[in-house]
Amino acid sequence: METSPKIGGIYEVCIGVEDAMPLIQYWGQFGYTIGQTGELSPEKVYNLYGVNSGLRSFRLFHQDADHGLVRLMQWENPTNEGLKLTSMKMKGTRWTTTLTADVMNILNHAEEAAKAGLPIKYTFPYWEIIYNKDRQIRPFIDPPVGVREMLLLQPLTRQVLFQRFNYSLPDYGKINENSAFKASQITHLGIILQDDSKETLRFYEETLGLLRVRDDVETSYESSEAGRVFFDLQPQEKFIVTAFDDPRSSTTDFKAARSGRLYIVRFPESMSLGSCFEQAQPGCLGMSLYTYRVSDIEEYFQRIKESNVKRFSEIEVNEFGEKSFSFVAPDGYFWTLLS
C-alpha cells in the first residue's frame, strides 16, 4: 500500500505584481483559475517573507492539480522590478516549464507581441530528442520521439513551453483542453547554481526528502540547439542537470515520472557567471519564489533549523491562513514551506 509522502512536487511558483488582474487573465489562457485570495499585514509579511510591505495574494489552480500552481503576490511596496528579461545564464534566475498541445499557437502570440513593441524575448520551438538519443530512425517512416520547446521571457514571466510527439507520460502534466493555449499545470521549475562538489544538492535530497531522479546529465553547446540558445552557451561551454521529484516518482521507470520536478542546472565553477538573487526573492516583481507543501510543518521546521540553510523565519500563518515558514537554502535560493 502506497504511503503518503511528507512532501510532494513543487507546489507553487510565486510571481510578484503591482496589479494582479493582467496576470490573472494571462494565466487563464493556460487553464488557471482563481482558487483562493488572502491578505497579510506588513508586520506579518516581514516576519514570513522579510519584506516591508502589505500583501494581497491570489492562488491560481489548474483543474485538479495538487502541484504546479501559481501564486500572484500583489505588493504595496515592491522591492525592485525583478528579473524582467535577464539572461537565463545567471545564478539566482528562475523559470517555469509547461506542457502544451499547441506550441505554435503560443509562438504566434509571441510574434504578435514583438510586432506590437511589447517587451519580450522568445525562441523558435526547437526540436529535441528526449529519450534514446542514439536511436536511428528512418525519416518519414519511423515516428520521431521528442519535443518541440521554446523559451518565452516577459517582464513578469519566464517560461519554457514544450509539446510532446509520439510519447506520453500519464502523470507528468495534465492538459486543460478548454484553455486557449491547451496547456497543463506547470510541470517543472528551474534554478541555476555553480557547485562542482554537488554539496548543495544534498540539501534537497536529505533535508527536504525529494527523490533524485536524474543526475549529471550534461548539455553542451555542441549537443543541444535549444540548450545553446536558452542558456546563451558559447562554443565548448556546458551545463549539468540534476532533477528532484515528488518522492512518489520513479528513478527507474520514466513512464512513472511525476510532474512538480525541480530542475537544477549547474554551470562549472570555472565559468564566470553573473548573479541575480536580489531580483528573484519575495518583494521583487516577477518570478521570485517557489513553495512546497509538506504534511508536518513542525517536523520540517526542525529539519531546516538543524540544516546548513543561510537563514530561516519562524512558523507564521500566511496570507491563506496556512502554517508556513521561509528559508534561504545553502545555494542562495529563497523557499517557503506550508502545510
XYZ file of C-alpha atoms in Angstrom:
339
model
C 0.000 0.000 0.000
C 1.414 3.384 -1.033
C 2.153 5.675 1.902
C 1.616 9.408 1.610
C 4.924 11.275 1.235
C 5.791 14.112 3.594
C 6.474 16.400 0.624
C 5.140 16.491 -2.942
C 6.149 18.152 -6.166
C 6.822 21.886 -6.206
C 3.543 23.395 -5.082
C 3.637 26.939 -6.443
C 5.593 29.478 -8.387
C 5.065 32.892 -6.825
C 5.028 35.981 -9.026
C 5.316 39.499 -7.639
C 2.940 42.023 -9.210
C 1.690 45.551 -8.674
C -1.653 44.735 -10.310
C -2.748 41.092 -10.372
C -5.500 41.390 -12.972
C -3.357 41.252 -16.159
C -1.651 38.077 -14.939
C -4.919 36.507 -13.824
C -6.027 36.945 -17.442
C -2.679 35.745 -18.801
C -2.560 32.538 -16.758
C -6.218 31.984 -17.578
C -5.070 31.344 -21.153
C -3.035 28.417 -19.773
C -6.054 26.984 -17.937
C -5.614 28.561 -14.490
C -8.460 29.998 -12.406
C -8.561 31.892 -9.107
C -8.886 29.458 -6.211
C -8.012 31.482 -3.105
C -7.282 35.072 -2.104
C -5.728 36.403 1.076
C -4.024 39.377 2.682
C -1.250 39.911 5.200
C -0.233 42.956 7.224
C 3.230 44.496 6.712
C 4.346 43.184 10.122
C 3.320 39.601 9.289
C 4.807 39.905 5.805
C 8.131 40.979 7.284
C 8.150 38.047 9.713
C 7.438 35.484 6.981
C 8.979 36.930 3.810
C 11.367 39.613 5.101
C 9.651 42.390 3.130
C 8.375 45.744 4.418
C 5.092 45.824 2.512
C 1.451 44.958 2.725
C 0.485 41.969 0.601
C -2.562 40.608 -1.190
C -2.193 37.232 -2.875
C -4.187 35.217 -5.408
C -3.668 31.457 -5.660
C -4.479 30.137 -9.130
C -5.487 26.496 -9.529
C -5.208 24.288 -12.616
C -8.002 21.709 -12.846
C -7.410 19.187 -10.022
C -3.615 19.545 -9.849
C -2.023 19.327 -6.399
C 1.197 20.988 -7.602
C 2.385 23.443 -10.250
C 0.045 26.192 -9.023
C 0.580 29.938 -9.456
C 0.509 32.468 -6.626
C 0.295 36.133 -7.616
C 1.728 38.278 -4.799
C 0.477 41.849 -5.122
C 2.888 44.068 -3.171
C 2.018 47.524 -1.852
C 5.719 48.408 -1.954
C 7.674 46.141 -4.326
C 11.390 45.851 -3.576
C 12.539 46.032 -7.210
C 11.434 45.242 -10.777
C 12.732 41.672 -10.632
C 14.373 39.551 -13.304
C 12.494 41.069 -16.277
C 14.238 39.871 -19.481
C 17.511 38.888 -17.779
C 19.528 36.122 -19.439
C 18.839 32.597 -18.192
C 22.612 32.205 -17.715
C 22.618 33.746 -14.234
C 22.851 32.338 -10.725
C 19.597 33.143 -8.962
C 17.346 33.031 -12.026
C 14.033 31.146 -12.045
C 11.741 29.792 -14.733
C 8.743 27.514 -15.211
C 8.092 24.790 -17.779
C 4.653 23.858 -19.104
C 3.344 21.165 -21.437
C 1.170 22.342 -24.322
C -0.621 20.609 -27.161
C -0.189 23.665 -29.432
C 3.227 25.314 -29.113
C 2.812 27.062 -32.491
C -0.188 28.982 -31.193
C 1.957 30.366 -28.367
C 4.660 31.261 -30.902
C 2.030 33.137 -32.929
C 1.160 35.255 -29.884
C 4.839 35.885 -29.126
C 5.423 37.139 -32.663
C 2.391 39.419 -32.438
C 3.626 40.775 -29.100
C 7.004 41.565 -30.645
C 5.328 43.328 -33.597
C 3.331 45.406 -31.110
C 6.561 46.541 -29.467
C 5.932 44.759 -26.162
C 8.957 43.758 -24.046
C 9.500 40.104 -24.899
C 12.212 37.601 -25.802
C 11.399 34.245 -27.339
C 12.845 31.460 -29.422
C 11.529 29.260 -32.183
C 10.271 25.868 -30.895
C 13.401 23.745 -31.289
C 13.215 20.004 -31.933
C 14.861 17.933 -29.180
C 15.140 14.149 -28.816
C 14.334 13.360 -25.177
C 14.737 9.588 -24.788
C 17.028 7.130 -26.565
C 19.032 9.886 -28.237
C 21.243 7.422 -30.132
C 18.330 5.675 -31.845
C 18.455 5.953 -35.621
C 15.087 6.473 -37.305
C 14.024 6.402 -40.932
C 12.600 9.876 -41.658
C 9.010 9.801 -42.947
C 8.778 6.118 -41.969
C 9.536 5.817 -38.228
C 7.864 8.139 -35.707
C 10.426 10.514 -34.128
C 10.120 10.674 -30.339
C 10.820 14.070 -28.843
C 9.583 17.561 -28.099
C 9.353 20.998 -29.600
C 10.339 23.507 -26.900
C 10.539 27.277 -26.865
C 11.702 29.896 -24.391
C 9.391 32.827 -23.626
C 10.633 35.687 -21.427
C 8.409 38.607 -20.430
C 8.854 41.154 -17.622
C 6.797 39.134 -15.114
C 7.025 35.587 -16.508
C 9.875 33.288 -17.570
C 8.613 30.158 -19.316
C 9.698 27.155 -21.310
C 6.802 25.649 -23.303
C 7.091 22.164 -24.759
C 4.943 19.907 -26.939
C 5.398 16.132 -26.997
C 5.486 13.997 -30.107
C 4.941 10.239 -30.187
C 5.169 9.564 -26.464
C 3.189 10.270 -23.303
C 3.761 10.404 -19.541
C 0.423 9.983 -17.757
C 1.406 11.751 -14.509
C 3.633 14.435 -15.999
C 1.312 17.273 -16.936
C -2.449 17.216 -17.466
C -3.570 19.479 -20.302
C -6.659 21.625 -19.884
C -8.216 21.040 -23.312
C -10.550 24.010 -22.821
C -7.716 26.501 -22.291
C -6.715 28.819 -25.117
C -3.138 27.505 -25.139
C -4.126 23.868 -24.467
C -1.699 23.816 -21.555
C -1.041 21.743 -18.457
C -0.201 22.918 -14.991
C 3.443 23.903 -14.557
C 5.345 20.622 -14.822
C 8.755 21.665 -13.585
C 10.672 24.675 -12.336
C 14.333 25.554 -12.599
C 17.214 27.114 -10.728
C 20.857 27.726 -11.648
C 23.934 27.385 -9.487
C 27.643 26.606 -9.552
C 28.830 23.770 -7.340
C 31.334 21.281 -8.746
C 31.284 19.286 -5.499
C 27.467 18.931 -5.594
C 27.351 19.507 -1.825
C 24.386 21.885 -2.046
C 22.366 19.218 -3.879
C 22.355 17.063 -0.748
C 20.050 19.597 0.911
C 17.188 18.841 -1.489
C 17.580 15.096 -1.118
C 18.458 14.711 2.556
C 16.788 17.704 4.250
C 13.714 18.177 2.055
C 13.340 14.465 1.265
C 12.973 14.791 -2.511
C 13.749 11.956 -4.935
C 16.859 12.452 -7.073
C 15.779 11.070 -10.437
C 18.381 12.423 -12.843
C 21.972 13.289 -12.118
C 24.951 14.586 -14.055
C 23.046 14.858 -17.346
C 25.308 17.015 -19.474
C 24.201 19.515 -22.121
C 26.818 21.258 -24.245
C 26.845 23.970 -26.879
C 27.506 21.262 -29.444
C 24.860 18.765 -28.289
C 21.682 20.846 -27.982
C 20.478 23.734 -30.094
C 17.734 24.567 -27.591
C 20.130 24.424 -24.639
C 22.608 26.583 -26.540
C 20.062 29.315 -27.204
C 18.080 29.161 -23.946
C 21.196 29.441 -21.776
C 23.429 31.584 -24.019
C 26.048 28.857 -24.301
C 29.263 29.662 -26.145
C 31.350 27.050 -28.013
C 32.859 24.463 -25.608
C 30.551 25.581 -22.761
C 28.228 23.156 -20.996
C 25.909 22.743 -18.046
C 24.896 19.720 -15.977
C 21.342 18.901 -14.865
C 20.185 17.205 -11.679
C 16.454 16.712 -11.121
C 14.488 16.196 -7.916
C 10.940 14.797 -7.886
C 7.968 14.139 -5.702
C 9.009 11.002 -3.725
C 6.177 9.080 -5.440
C 8.006 9.395 -8.750
C 10.441 6.745 -10.024
C 14.171 6.527 -10.654
C 13.848 3.539 -12.991
C 10.544 3.822 -14.883
C 10.284 7.030 -16.893
C 6.589 6.306 -17.502
C 6.004 6.663 -13.754
C 7.575 10.128 -13.591
C 5.504 12.793 -11.838
C 5.487 16.475 -12.609
C 6.358 19.045 -9.981
C 10.046 18.454 -10.704
C 12.875 20.744 -9.624
C 15.497 21.113 -12.347
C 18.876 22.247 -11.036
C 21.192 23.470 -13.776
C 24.829 23.592 -12.672
C 27.468 25.518 -14.564
C 31.140 24.682 -13.896
C 32.777 26.872 -11.265
C 35.490 27.727 -13.810
C 32.931 29.797 -15.762
C 32.235 33.432 -14.971
C 28.534 33.695 -14.171
C 26.533 36.709 -13.063
C 24.194 36.671 -10.053
C 20.597 37.925 -9.748
C 19.439 36.557 -6.372
C 18.439 40.052 -5.253
C 15.948 40.243 -8.144
C 14.354 36.834 -7.512
C 13.088 36.740 -3.931
C 9.864 37.822 -2.192
C 9.117 41.517 -2.639
C 10.501 41.537 -6.180
C 8.247 41.744 -9.210
C 8.093 38.701 -11.477
C 9.037 35.109 -10.659
C 10.544 35.354 -7.203
C 9.668 32.348 -5.008
C 8.891 28.620 -5.116
C 6.951 26.753 -2.425
C 6.498 23.171 -1.269
C 3.519 21.815 0.680
C 4.511 19.436 3.477
C 2.447 17.198 5.753
C 4.193 18.101 9.038
C 5.322 21.718 9.138
C 6.811 21.405 12.639
C 8.988 18.451 11.602
C 10.214 20.334 8.545
C 10.898 23.434 10.616
C 13.132 21.356 12.858
C 14.879 19.822 9.823
C 15.579 23.266 8.395
C 16.662 24.662 11.742
C 19.242 21.871 12.094
C 20.470 22.140 8.489
C 23.014 24.469 6.876
C 20.491 26.972 5.482
C 21.639 30.592 5.367
C 18.634 31.896 7.333
C 15.054 30.993 8.200
C 11.870 32.520 9.599
C 9.730 31.244 12.441
C 6.471 29.431 11.635
C 3.793 32.020 10.825
C 0.272 31.989 9.397
C 0.473 33.015 5.730
C -1.984 35.063 3.702
C -4.168 31.995 3.081
C -4.384 31.037 6.755
C -1.837 28.206 6.440
C 1.106 27.468 8.715
C 4.205 28.475 6.802
C 7.864 29.425 7.116
C 10.613 30.590 4.783
C 14.334 29.952 4.433
C 17.298 30.599 2.185
C 18.787 27.302 1.019
C 22.563 26.654 1.042
C 22.680 27.552 -2.657
C 21.168 31.015 -2.015
C 17.609 30.388 -3.264
C 14.659 31.595 -1.178
C 11.976 28.966 -0.445
C 8.727 28.798 1.533
C 7.159 25.665 3.010
C 3.488 25.479 4.002
C 1.040 22.926 5.318
